[in-house]
PDB file of C-alpha atoms in Angstrom:
ATOM      1  CA  MET A 894       0.111   0.064  -0.171  1.00 46.00           C
ATOM      2  CA  ALA A 895       1.506   3.521  -1.125  1.00 49.00           C
ATOM      3  CA  ALA A 896       2.383   5.760   1.465  1.00 46.00           C
ATOM      4  CA  SER A 897       0.478   8.522   0.857  1.00 48.00           C
ATOM      5  CA  MET A 898      -2.544   6.399   0.934  1.00 41.00           C
ATOM      6  CA  ILE A 899      -1.362   4.811   4.714  1.00 41.00           C
ATOM      7  CA  LYS A 900      -1.404   8.368   5.483  1.00 41.00           C
ATOM      8  CA  ALA A 901      -4.399   9.014   4.435  1.00 41.00           C
ATOM      9  CA  LEU A 902      -6.251   6.316   6.465  1.00 38.00           C
ATOM     10  CA  LEU A 903      -4.317   7.860   9.382  1.00 37.00           C
ATOM     11  CA  LEU A 904      -5.575  10.904   9.023  1.00 41.00           C
ATOM     12  CA  ALA A 905      -9.090   9.791   8.666  1.00 44.00           C
ATOM     13  CA  LEU A 906      -8.909   7.531  11.825  1.00 42.00           C
ATOM     14  CA  VAL A 907      -7.839  10.689  13.544  1.00 40.00           C
ATOM     15  CA  VAL A 908     -10.680  13.083  12.813  1.00 38.00           C
ATOM     16  CA  CYS A 909     -13.178   9.981  13.313  1.00 42.00           C
ATOM     17  CA  LEU A 910     -11.586   9.302  16.680  1.00 41.00           C
ATOM     18  CA  ALA A 911     -11.957  13.050  17.360  1.00 40.00           C
ATOM     19  CA  HIS A 912     -15.396  13.458  16.027  1.00 40.00           C
ATOM     20  CA  ALA A 913     -16.565  10.533  18.413  1.00 41.00           C
ATOM     21  CA  SER A 914     -14.989  12.232  21.448  1.00 39.00           C
ATOM     22  CA  ASN A 915     -17.158  15.545  20.738  1.00 40.00           C
ATOM     23  CA  LEU A 916     -20.015  12.785  20.938  1.00 37.00           C
ATOM     24  CA  ARG A 917     -19.183  11.475  23.854  1.00 45.00           C
ATOM     25  CA  ALA A 918     -18.144  14.267  25.502  1.00 53.00           C
ATOM     26  CA  GLU A 919     -20.383  17.543  26.322  1.00 69.00           C
ATOM     27  CA  ASP A 920     -19.336  20.901  27.903  1.00 86.00           C
ATOM     28  CA  PRO A 921     -21.321  21.240  31.227  1.00 89.00           C
ATOM     29  CA  PRO A 922     -24.297  23.848  31.288  1.00 92.00           C
ATOM     30  CA  LYS A 923     -23.934  26.848  33.713  1.00 94.00           C
ATOM     31  CA  ARG A 924     -26.729  25.484  36.014  1.00 94.00           C
ATOM     32  CA  VAL A 925     -24.144  22.361  36.611  1.00 96.00           C
ATOM     33  CA  TRP A 926     -21.482  24.869  38.155  1.00 97.00           C
ATOM     34  CA  GLU A 927     -24.581  26.601  40.237  1.00 96.00           C
ATOM     35  CA  ILE A 928     -26.004  23.793  41.578  1.00 96.00           C
ATOM     36  CA  GLY A 929     -22.827  22.374  42.426  1.00 97.00           C
ATOM     37  CA  ALA A 930     -21.317  25.441  43.775  1.00 98.00           C
ATOM     38  CA  LEU A 931     -25.064  26.108  45.734  1.00 97.00           C
ATOM     39  CA  ALA A 932     -24.381  22.538  47.836  1.00 97.00           C
ATOM     40  CA  ALA A 933     -20.984  23.014  48.837  1.00 97.00           C
ATOM     41  CA  GLN A 934     -21.760  26.338  49.759  1.00 97.00           C
ATOM     42  CA  THR A 935     -24.956  25.635  52.076  1.00 97.00           C
ATOM     43  CA  VAL A 936     -23.644  22.355  53.378  1.00 95.00           C
ATOM     44  CA  THR A 937     -21.002  24.209  55.014  1.00 95.00           C
ATOM     45  CA  ALA A 938     -22.576  27.138  56.309  1.00 94.00           C
ATOM     46  CA  SER A 939     -25.016  24.610  57.823  1.00 93.00           C
ATOM     47  CA  LEU A 940     -22.177  22.671  58.967  1.00 91.00           C
ATOM     48  CA  LYS A 941     -20.680  25.883  60.413  1.00 90.00           C
ATOM     49  CA  ALA A 942     -23.858  26.728  62.326  1.00 91.00           C
ATOM     50  CA  GLU A 943     -24.493  23.732  63.723  1.00 88.00           C
ATOM     51  CA  LEU A 944     -20.801  23.377  64.859  1.00 86.00           C
ATOM     52  CA  HIS A 945     -20.598  26.960  66.502  1.00 87.00           C
ATOM     53  CA  THR A 946     -23.796  26.086  68.422  1.00 89.00           C
ATOM     54  CA  ALA A 947     -21.989  22.978  69.201  1.00 84.00           C
ATOM     55  CA  MET A 948     -19.629  24.221  70.359  1.00 83.00           C
ATOM     56  CA  LYS A 949     -20.829  27.363  72.665  1.00 87.00           C
ATOM     57  CA  ALA A 950     -22.953  24.372  74.609  1.00 87.00           C
ATOM     58  CA  GLY A 951     -20.055  21.874  75.157  1.00 85.00           C
ATOM     59  CA  GLY A 952     -16.971  22.599  74.067  1.00 88.00           C
ATOM     60  CA  PRO A 953     -14.766  21.195  70.724  1.00 86.00           C
ATOM     61  CA  ALA A 954     -15.881  17.587  72.121  1.00 87.00           C
ATOM     62  CA  GLY A 955     -19.310  18.548  71.950  1.00 84.00           C
ATOM     63  CA  ALA A 956     -18.642  19.581  68.428  1.00 84.00           C
ATOM     64  CA  VAL A 957     -17.388  16.424  67.386  1.00 87.00           C
ATOM     65  CA  GLU A 958     -20.331  14.272  69.007  1.00 84.00           C
ATOM     66  CA  ILE A 959     -22.941  16.381  67.059  1.00 81.00           C
ATOM     67  CA  CYS A 960     -20.879  16.069  63.941  1.00 84.00           C
ATOM     68  CA  SER A 961     -20.884  12.513  64.509  1.00 84.00           C
ATOM     69  CA  ARG A 962     -24.042  12.150  64.734  1.00 83.00           C
ATOM     70  CA  LYS A 963     -25.567  15.145  62.490  1.00 87.00           C
ATOM     71  CA  ALA A 964     -23.041  15.532  59.736  1.00 90.00           C
ATOM     72  CA  LEU A 965     -24.430  12.985  57.055  1.00 91.00           C
ATOM     73  CA  ASP A 966     -27.881  14.229  58.156  1.00 92.00           C
ATOM     74  CA  ILE A 967     -27.242  17.733  57.238  1.00 91.00           C
ATOM     75  CA  THR A 968     -25.602  17.109  53.938  1.00 94.00           C
ATOM     76  CA  SER A 969     -28.550  14.214  53.159  1.00 94.00           C
ATOM     77  CA  GLN A 970     -30.825  17.385  53.928  1.00 94.00           C
ATOM     78  CA  VAL A 971     -29.514  19.829  52.071  1.00 95.00           C
ATOM     79  CA  ALA A 972     -29.491  17.568  48.907  1.00 94.00           C
ATOM     80  CA  ASP A 973     -33.176  17.128  49.119  1.00 94.00           C
ATOM     81  CA  GLU A 974     -33.961  21.040  49.645  1.00 94.00           C
ATOM     82  CA  LEU A 975     -32.274  21.697  46.762  1.00 94.00           C
ATOM     83  CA  GLY A 976     -34.731  19.970  44.044  1.00 91.00           C
ATOM     84  CA  VAL A 977     -33.026  18.269  41.912  1.00 94.00           C
ATOM     85  CA  SER A 978     -34.206  14.575  41.688  1.00 95.00           C
ATOM     86  CA  GLY A 979     -31.367  12.378  42.845  1.00 96.00           C
ATOM     87  CA  LEU A 980     -29.035  14.947  43.747  1.00 97.00           C
ATOM     88  CA  GLN A 981     -25.763  13.560  45.965  1.00 97.00           C
ATOM     89  CA  ILE A 982     -23.582  15.808  48.271  1.00 97.00           C
ATOM     90  CA  LYS A 983     -20.274  14.135  49.567  1.00 97.00           C
ATOM     91  CA  ARG A 984     -17.475  15.366  51.386  1.00 97.00           C
ATOM     92  CA  THR A 985     -14.565  13.212  51.129  1.00 98.00           C
ATOM     93  CA  SER A 986     -10.565  13.082  51.569  1.00 98.00           C
ATOM     94  CA  LEU A 987      -7.674  10.837  51.540  1.00 97.00           C
ATOM     95  CA  ARG A 988      -7.052  11.273  55.168  1.00 97.00           C
ATOM     96  CA  ILE A 989     -10.970  10.420  56.450  1.00 96.00           C
ATOM     97  CA  ARG A 990     -12.656  10.545  59.693  1.00 94.00           C
ATOM     98  CA  ASN A 991     -16.034   8.890  58.736  1.00 93.00           C
ATOM     99  CA  ALA A 992     -15.461   5.461  56.758  1.00 93.00           C
ATOM    100  CA  ARG A 993     -18.831   6.274  54.933  1.00 93.00           C
ATOM    101  CA  ASN A 994     -17.208   9.507  53.396  1.00 95.00           C
ATOM    102  CA  ARG A 995     -14.669   6.901  51.710  1.00 97.00           C
ATOM    103  CA  PRO A 996     -13.725   8.264  48.413  1.00 98.00           C
ATOM    104  CA  ASP A 997     -14.348   6.499  45.291  1.00 98.00           C
ATOM    105  CA  GLY A 998     -11.930   5.983  42.533  1.00 98.00           C
ATOM    106  CA  LEU A 999     -12.959   9.222  40.443  1.00 98.00           C
ATOM    107  CA  GLU A1000     -13.022  10.973  43.788  1.00 98.00           C
ATOM    108  CA  LYS A1001      -9.088   9.496  44.207  1.00 98.00           C
ATOM    109  CA  ASP A1002      -7.716  10.987  41.234  1.00 98.00           C
ATOM    110  CA  ILE A1003      -9.169  14.369  41.888  1.00 98.00           C
ATOM    111  CA  LEU A1004      -8.274  14.301  45.273  1.00 98.00           C
ATOM    112  CA  ARG A1005      -4.308  13.442  43.895  1.00 98.00           C
ATOM    113  CA  GLU A1006      -4.431  16.073  41.688  1.00 98.00           C
ATOM    114  CA  TYR A1007      -5.661  18.615  43.773  1.00 98.00           C
ATOM    115  CA  ALA A1008      -3.012  17.843  46.476  1.00 98.00           C
ATOM    116  CA  GLN A1009      -0.080  17.868  43.760  1.00 98.00           C
ATOM    117  CA  SER A1010      -1.421  21.073  42.549  1.00 98.00           C
ATOM    118  CA  ASP A1011      -1.405  22.632  45.856  1.00 97.00           C
ATOM    119  CA  SER A1012       2.046  20.819  46.759  1.00 97.00           C
ATOM    120  CA  GLN A1013       2.878  23.188  43.533  1.00 97.00           C
ATOM    121  CA  GLY A1014       1.195  26.780  44.772  1.00 96.00           C
ATOM    122  CA  LEU A1015      -1.066  26.517  42.303  1.00 97.00           C
ATOM    123  CA  ALA A1016      -4.977  27.644  42.647  1.00 96.00           C
ATOM    124  CA  LEU A1017      -7.656  25.280  43.449  1.00 97.00           C
ATOM    125  CA  GLU A1018     -10.320  25.629  41.377  1.00 97.00           C
ATOM    126  CA  PRO A1019     -14.161  23.658  41.195  1.00 98.00           C
ATOM    127  CA  ARG A1020     -14.160  21.123  38.557  1.00 97.00           C
ATOM    128  CA  ILE A1021     -16.527  19.389  36.637  1.00 98.00           C
ATOM    129  CA  VAL A1022     -16.278  15.608  34.972  1.00 97.00           C
ATOM    130  CA  ASP A1023     -18.603  14.388  32.276  1.00 97.00           C
ATOM    131  CA  ALA A1024     -19.525  10.731  33.800  1.00 96.00           C
ATOM    132  CA  GLY A1025     -21.806   9.473  31.293  1.00 95.00           C
ATOM    133  CA  LEU A1026     -25.483   9.913  32.744  1.00 96.00           C
ATOM    134  CA  VAL A1027     -24.299  12.278  35.565  1.00 97.00           C
ATOM    135  CA  TRP A1028     -22.383  15.406  36.067  1.00 97.00           C
ATOM    136  CA  ARG A1029     -20.028  15.382  38.832  1.00 98.00           C
ATOM    137  CA  TYR A1030     -18.868  18.372  40.405  1.00 98.00           C
ATOM    138  CA  PHE A1031     -15.800  18.765  42.447  1.00 98.00           C
ATOM    139  CA  SER A1032     -14.482  21.610  45.191  1.00 98.00           C
ATOM    140  CA  PRO A1033     -11.801  22.083  47.154  1.00 98.00           C
ATOM    141  CA  ILE A1034     -11.838  22.100  50.580  1.00 97.00           C
ATOM    142  CA  ARG A1035      -9.409  24.204  53.350  1.00 97.00           C
ATOM    143  CA  VAL A1036      -8.812  23.724  56.959  1.00 95.00           C
ATOM    144  CA  GLY A1037     -10.321  26.561  58.535  1.00 91.00           C
ATOM    145  CA  SER A1038      -8.743  28.036  62.135  1.00 86.00           C
ATOM    146  CA  LEU A1039     -11.284  26.073  64.341  1.00 84.00           C
ATOM    147  CA  CYS A1040     -11.064  22.904  62.589  1.00 89.00           C
ATOM    148  CA  VAL A1041      -7.247  22.556  64.056  1.00 90.00           C
ATOM    149  CA  LEU A1042      -9.315  22.157  67.387  1.00 89.00           C
ATOM    150  CA  CYS A1043     -10.274  18.333  66.366  1.00 91.00           C
ATOM    151  CA  HIS A1044      -8.005  18.078  63.049  1.00 94.00           C
ATOM    152  CA  GLY A1045      -5.131  19.544  63.842  1.00 93.00           C
ATOM    153  CA  ASP A1046      -1.447  18.218  65.455  1.00 94.00           C
ATOM    154  CA  VAL A1047      -2.167  15.015  67.546  1.00 90.00           C
ATOM    155  CA  ASP A1048      -0.092  16.664  70.631  1.00 91.00           C
ATOM    156  CA  ARG A1049      -2.539  20.048  70.313  1.00 91.00           C
ATOM    157  CA  ILE A1050      -5.713  18.440  70.236  1.00 92.00           C
ATOM    158  CA  ALA A1051      -7.237  18.469  73.763  1.00 91.00           C
ATOM    159  CA  ARG A1052      -7.692  15.566  75.549  1.00 92.00           C
ATOM    160  CA  SER A1053     -11.369  15.523  76.077  1.00 91.00           C
ATOM    161  CA  VAL A1054     -11.358  15.811  72.362  1.00 91.00           C
ATOM    162  CA  ALA A1055      -9.194  13.273  71.572  1.00 92.00           C
ATOM    163  CA  GLY A1056     -10.923  10.487  73.844  1.00 93.00           C
ATOM    164  CA  THR A1057     -14.536  12.217  72.192  1.00 89.00           C
ATOM    165  CA  LEU A1058     -12.550  11.237  69.303  1.00 92.00           C
ATOM    166  CA  GLU A1059     -10.959   7.860  69.592  1.00 93.00           C
ATOM    167  CA  THR A1060     -15.062   6.758  70.905  1.00 92.00           C
ATOM    168  CA  TYR A1061     -16.906   8.167  67.322  1.00 90.00           C
ATOM    169  CA  TYR A1062     -13.802   7.495  65.134  1.00 93.00           C
ATOM    170  CA  PRO A1063     -11.549   4.430  66.462  1.00 93.00           C
ATOM    171  CA  ALA A1064     -10.004   4.481  63.066  1.00 94.00           C
ATOM    172  CA  ASP A1065      -9.658   8.517  62.218  1.00 94.00           C
ATOM    173  CA  GLU A1066      -7.189   9.610  59.951  1.00 96.00           C
ATOM    174  CA  ALA A1067      -8.032  13.025  59.578  1.00 95.00           C
ATOM    175  CA  VAL A1068      -5.798  14.668  62.207  1.00 95.00           C
ATOM    176  CA  GLY A1069      -2.284  16.523  61.285  1.00 96.00           C
ATOM    177  CA  TYR A1070      -3.658  19.776  60.027  1.00 96.00           C
ATOM    178  CA  ARG A1071      -2.860  23.455  59.795  1.00 95.00           C
ATOM    179  CA  PRO A1072      -5.107  26.196  58.975  1.00 95.00           C
ATOM    180  CA  GLY A1073      -5.022  26.582  55.311  1.00 96.00           C
ATOM    181  CA  ASP A1074      -4.277  23.164  54.440  1.00 97.00           C
ATOM    182  CA  LEU A1075      -6.281  20.867  51.510  1.00 98.00           C
ATOM    183  CA  ARG A1076      -8.766  18.699  53.777  1.00 97.00           C
ATOM    184  CA  GLY A1077     -10.074  17.277  51.090  1.00 98.00           C
ATOM    185  CA  ILE A1078     -13.312  17.850  48.428  1.00 98.00           C
ATOM    186  CA  PHE A1079     -16.949  18.272  48.339  1.00 98.00           C
ATOM    187  CA  SER A1080     -18.133  15.909  45.596  1.00 98.00           C
ATOM    188  CA  VAL A1081     -21.666  16.864  44.252  1.00 98.00           C
ATOM    189  CA  THR A1082     -23.088  13.905  41.853  1.00 98.00           C
ATOM    190  CA  ILE A1083     -25.720  15.215  39.916  1.00 97.00           C
ATOM    191  CA  PRO A1084     -28.208  13.488  37.225  1.00 96.00           C
ATOM    192  CA  LYS A1085     -28.705  14.714  33.455  1.00 95.00           C
ATOM    193  CA  ALA A1086     -31.881  13.457  33.756  1.00 94.00           C
ATOM    194  CA  SER A1087     -32.801  15.497  36.814  1.00 89.00           C
ATOM    195  CA  LEU A1088     -31.139  18.406  35.472  1.00 82.00           C
ATOM    196  CA  ALA A1089     -32.835  18.462  32.307  1.00 76.00           C
ATOM    197  CA  GLU A1090     -36.285  18.393  33.694  1.00 69.00           C
ATOM    198  CA  THR A1091     -35.671  21.161  36.531  1.00 60.00           C
ATOM    199  CA  GLU A1092     -34.836  23.086  33.226  1.00 59.00           C
ATOM    200  CA  ASN A1093     -37.954  22.126  31.611  1.00 51.00           C
ATOM    201  CA  ASP A1094     -40.285  23.337  34.348  1.00 51.00           C
ATOM    202  CA  LEU A1095     -38.356  27.049  34.560  1.00 46.00           C
TER     203      LEU A1095
END
């Protein structure tokens, strides 16, 4: 077969593959960014309010106890209130405290990418992955100044807090952080079908 014909066939194959890739992947609509950001912001605000109340009532140890009982419920409640059927919100990390927040394969990849960018001093921006039937929205979570009361250096965590952590999270990995450290990510799963239904209702 002539070299020119081989080149032509290779070029045609490249064009076909690129076209197929474009058919599979689509740009996330603005609504996906809005839902993802709103989910992360609402969960953050709700958890902070709950923890501040718990801190006033029972100090850091009380906040750990409340977090163990209510954090997942608050996250689920926010997902329900946003009005997108099948919406899932999750906080996860490579160093988890609650085993129910363990990252899946894609979340691990995103966490590692964020960690690498963070180590290089790069800005960490929210991102969206097209995962077939769903959109996956991710945004970084930083450690706040109050977070180190129960997520900080082990030697500096109060005994009462350490005892409470041992009670509720015996396999805890989420310590040793400093303010500003990358703690983990928000992971928001948005079904495309539900998003289309929501848009049709507008």
